[in-house]
Short mmCIF file of C-alpha atoms in Angstrom, two decimals:
data_model
loop_
_atom_site.label_atom_id
_atom_site.label_comp_id
_atom_site.label_asym_id
_atom_site.label_seq_id
_atom_site.Cartn_x
_atom_site.Cartn_y
_atom_site.Cartn_z
CA MET A 1 3.97 77.48 19.60
CA LEU A 2 2.13 74.32 19.35
CA LYS A 3 3.61 71.24 20.35
CA VAL A 4 2.60 68.35 19.38
CA THR A 5 3.45 64.58 20.57
CA GLY A 6 2.29 61.31 19.55
CA SER A 7 2.10 59.49 22.90
CA ALA A 8 -1.79 59.96 23.05
CA MET A 9 -3.21 59.24 19.85
CA PRO A 10 -0.49 58.45 17.61
CA GLY A 11 -2.63 57.38 15.03
CA ALA A 12 -4.81 60.35 15.12
CA VAL A 13 -1.90 62.68 14.69
CA SER A 14 -1.42 61.74 11.05
CA LEU A 15 -5.00 62.38 10.08
CA LEU A 16 -5.17 65.83 11.72
CA PRO A 17 -4.75 68.82 9.08
CA ILE A 18 -2.57 70.61 11.50
CA THR A 19 0.65 72.64 10.31
CA VAL A 20 3.59 72.72 12.79
CA PHE A 21 6.08 75.15 12.70
CA ALA A 22 8.87 74.93 14.76
CA ALA A 23 11.02 77.46 16.46
CA ALA A 24 14.28 78.79 15.52
CA GLY A 25 17.04 79.10 17.90
CA ASP A 26 18.17 82.55 16.51
CA GLY A 27 14.19 83.84 16.24
CA ALA A 28 14.86 84.14 12.06
CA THR A 29 12.25 81.88 10.57
CA GLU A 30 13.15 80.51 6.96
CA THR A 31 10.33 79.21 4.58
CA THR A 32 11.13 76.30 2.31
CA ALA A 33 8.76 75.11 -0.18
CA PRO A 34 7.33 71.76 0.50
CA LEU A 35 8.81 68.58 -0.99
CA LEU A 36 6.75 66.76 -3.24
CA ARG A 37 6.96 62.66 -2.29
CA ASP A 38 9.27 61.79 -5.22
CA GLU A 39 11.61 64.06 -4.23
CA LEU A 40 12.40 62.02 -0.82
CA SER A 41 15.09 59.93 -1.47
CA LEU A 42 12.95 57.04 0.60
CA TYR A 43 10.87 56.39 -2.36
CA THR A 44 13.03 57.34 -5.25
CA ALA A 45 15.37 54.71 -4.52
CA ALA A 46 13.63 51.99 -3.79
CA PRO A 47 15.14 48.50 -4.97
CA GLN A 48 13.37 46.49 -7.26
CA PRO A 49 11.57 43.43 -5.52
CA LYS A 50 13.60 40.25 -6.18
CA SER A 51 11.92 37.54 -3.67
CA GLN A 52 11.36 34.20 -4.76
CA TYR A 53 9.95 31.18 -2.99
CA VAL A 54 12.64 28.89 -1.97
CA GLU A 55 11.15 25.03 -1.23
CA PRO A 56 13.15 24.52 2.21
CA GLU A 57 15.48 21.41 2.04
CA ALA A 58 13.95 18.34 3.80
CA GLY A 59 15.41 17.17 7.07
CA ARG A 60 16.30 13.68 7.85
CA LEU A 61 13.09 13.11 9.80
CA GLU A 62 10.66 14.13 6.93
CA GLN A 63 13.03 11.83 4.63
CA SER A 64 12.58 9.02 7.19
CA VAL A 65 8.93 9.50 7.38
CA ALA A 66 8.56 9.83 3.72
CA THR A 67 10.40 6.66 3.11
CA LEU A 68 8.46 5.00 5.82
CA ARG A 69 5.07 6.09 4.25
CA LYS A 70 6.15 4.66 0.73
CA LEU A 71 6.86 1.35 2.16
CA THR A 72 3.66 0.81 4.10
CA GLU A 73 1.38 2.08 1.04
CA PRO A 74 0.83 -1.28 -0.01
CA TYR A 75 0.63 -2.87 3.05
CA THR A 76 -2.18 -0.06 4.42
CA GLY A 77 -4.45 -0.26 0.82
CA TRP A 78 -4.48 -3.92 1.49
CA CYS A 79 -5.53 -3.02 5.02
CA GLN A 80 -8.33 -0.61 3.73
CA GLY A 81 -9.61 -3.21 1.34
CA THR A 82 -9.71 -5.95 3.83
CA TYR A 83 -11.60 -3.78 6.20
CA ASN A 84 -14.26 -2.73 3.28
CA LYS A 85 -14.75 -6.28 2.41
CA ILE A 86 -14.93 -7.39 6.13
CA LYS A 87 -17.24 -3.97 7.65
CA PRO A 88 -20.20 -5.30 6.47
CA THR A 89 -20.20 -8.77 7.84
CA VAL A 90 -19.26 -7.34 11.27
CA GLN A 91 -21.99 -4.92 11.10
CA SER A 92 -24.36 -7.74 10.46
CA ALA A 93 -22.98 -10.14 13.08
CA VAL A 94 -22.68 -7.13 15.84
CA LYS A 95 -26.78 -6.63 14.50
CA TRP A 96 -27.44 -10.08 15.04
CA GLY A 97 -26.17 -9.93 18.51
CA ASN A 98 -27.97 -7.09 19.52
CA ASP A 99 -30.84 -8.80 17.86
CA THR A 100 -30.33 -11.80 20.20
CA TYR A 101 -29.64 -10.09 23.44
CA ALA A 102 -32.91 -8.23 22.98
CA TYR A 103 -34.55 -11.53 22.53
CA LEU A 104 -33.29 -13.15 25.31
CA LYS A 105 -33.64 -10.27 27.96
CA ASP A 106 -37.24 -10.53 27.12
CA PRO A 107 -37.78 -14.20 26.07
CA PRO A 108 -41.23 -15.43 25.10
CA LYS A 109 -42.97 -17.67 27.45
CA ASP A 110 -41.59 -21.38 27.53
CA PHE A 111 -38.56 -20.32 25.88
CA TYR A 112 -35.58 -21.42 28.53
CA PRO A 113 -37.46 -24.80 29.07
CA ARG A 114 -37.83 -25.78 25.17
CA ALA A 115 -33.93 -24.64 24.70
CA GLY A 116 -32.90 -26.84 27.91
CA VAL A 117 -34.59 -29.97 26.20
CA ILE A 118 -33.09 -29.34 22.75
CA GLY A 119 -29.65 -28.76 24.71
CA PHE A 120 -30.25 -32.36 26.37
CA THR A 121 -31.17 -33.99 23.17
CA GLY A 122 -27.54 -32.69 22.03
CA VAL A 123 -25.77 -33.98 24.63
CA LEU A 124 -27.71 -37.54 24.70
CA GLY A 125 -26.81 -37.49 20.74
CA LEU A 126 -23.04 -36.73 21.95
CA LEU A 127 -23.44 -39.86 24.63
CA LEU A 128 -24.92 -42.62 21.96
CA GLY A 129 -22.77 -41.12 19.20
CA ARG A 130 -19.31 -42.81 21.04
CA GLY A 131 -16.95 -44.43 18.85
CA SER A 132 -17.45 -43.06 15.44
CA ARG A 133 -16.50 -39.16 14.27
CA LEU A 134 -19.45 -39.71 12.06
CA LYS A 135 -21.85 -40.48 14.69
CA LYS A 136 -20.28 -37.97 17.09
CA LEU A 137 -21.44 -35.51 14.47
CA ILE A 138 -24.79 -37.00 13.31
CA TYR A 139 -26.44 -38.20 16.53
CA PRO A 140 -26.85 -34.49 18.11
CA ALA A 141 -27.39 -32.69 15.25
CA GLY A 142 -30.15 -34.97 14.16
CA LEU A 143 -31.49 -35.39 17.85
CA MET A 144 -31.55 -31.51 18.55
CA THR A 145 -33.00 -31.11 14.68
CA VAL A 146 -35.94 -33.30 15.87
CA SER A 147 -36.31 -31.99 19.24
CA ALA A 148 -36.17 -28.35 17.76
CA SER A 149 -38.82 -29.12 15.22
CA LEU A 150 -41.25 -30.49 17.86
CA TYR A 151 -41.07 -27.29 19.61
CA TYR A 152 -41.12 -25.08 16.57
CA PRO A 153 -43.15 -26.72 13.59
CA GLU A 154 -43.70 -23.53 11.70
CA GLN A 155 -39.97 -22.81 11.24
CA ALA A 156 -38.84 -26.31 10.80
CA VAL A 157 -41.37 -26.92 7.78
CA ALA A 158 -39.96 -23.55 6.52
CA ILE A 159 -36.12 -24.97 6.80
CA ALA A 160 -37.11 -28.07 5.27
CA LYS A 161 -38.77 -26.54 2.21
CA SER A 162 -35.77 -24.20 1.73
CA THR A 163 -33.42 -27.27 2.17
CA GLY A 164 -35.23 -29.18 0.00
CA ASP A 165 -35.27 -26.77 -2.89
CA SER A 166 -31.33 -25.82 -2.46
CA VAL A 167 -30.89 -29.89 -2.52
CA TYR A 168 -32.73 -30.68 -5.65
CA ASP A 169 -31.40 -27.67 -7.54
CA ARG A 170 -27.72 -29.04 -6.41
CA ALA A 171 -28.80 -32.82 -7.49
CA VAL A 172 -29.47 -31.36 -10.82
CA GLN A 173 -26.46 -29.45 -11.76
CA SER A 174 -24.41 -32.32 -10.35
CA TYR A 175 -26.00 -34.50 -12.87
CA ALA A 176 -25.73 -32.29 -15.34
CA ALA A 177 -22.23 -31.44 -14.75
CA LEU A 178 -21.67 -35.23 -14.71
CA GLU A 179 -23.50 -36.07 -17.91
CA LYS A 180 -21.20 -33.43 -19.53
CA MET A 181 -18.40 -35.10 -18.69
CA VAL A 182 -19.54 -38.50 -19.55
CA GLN A 183 -21.04 -37.41 -22.94
CA PRO A 184 -18.32 -36.74 -24.97
CA GLN A 185 -16.20 -39.91 -24.06
CA SER A 186 -19.37 -41.90 -25.59
CA LYS A 187 -19.48 -39.82 -28.89
CA ALA A 188 -15.82 -40.29 -29.07
CA ASP A 189 -16.54 -44.23 -28.68
CA LYS A 190 -19.54 -44.45 -31.06
CA GLY A 191 -17.23 -43.09 -33.58
CA THR A 192 -14.73 -45.26 -33.12
CA ASP A 193 -17.32 -47.84 -33.05
CA SER A 194 -18.49 -46.60 -36.61
CA GLU A 195 -14.87 -46.69 -38.15
CA THR A 196 -14.40 -50.22 -37.25
CA LYS A 197 -17.84 -51.49 -38.94
CA PRO A 198 -17.95 -51.07 -42.26
#
């Protein structure tokens, strides 16, 4: 008699085509016809699957988080919009700061003495502009501009040209706006004068 146990290789036992005979207690063996799979009760009485997905109920924590998200949604949208508007400005300021640091780390010849003279003229302008607020604004700015233009004439000329062009454009725009405001009144005045004179 052959005894088969599944302790050594439980998966391999099902793959082996071995017939196993069991010993009868009285020595007499009965031969029975093998059963088909459909005849076994395990396969014939299979219940119909009635599974369905049930949405789990939200707990108090989930409800609180959902309410908080709904309340803060307009504010987060506003913050994201503001961040997207400010981000390029901040990045350009950081780039300018890095460029300035690199420039000051290895400055050109005579940079610090020139900066000292320009700063001194600003302080001198503050001392000369005592008394009036307008003098305190104009004197330091004017003296610093003059001393900077003495040390950096090319940049001063470029700034003066661009400033002059922009001032001229603003003057023309303001003149046109003033002319539009005054001209309808003068036409209205001419119309009333022609009506009174037959």
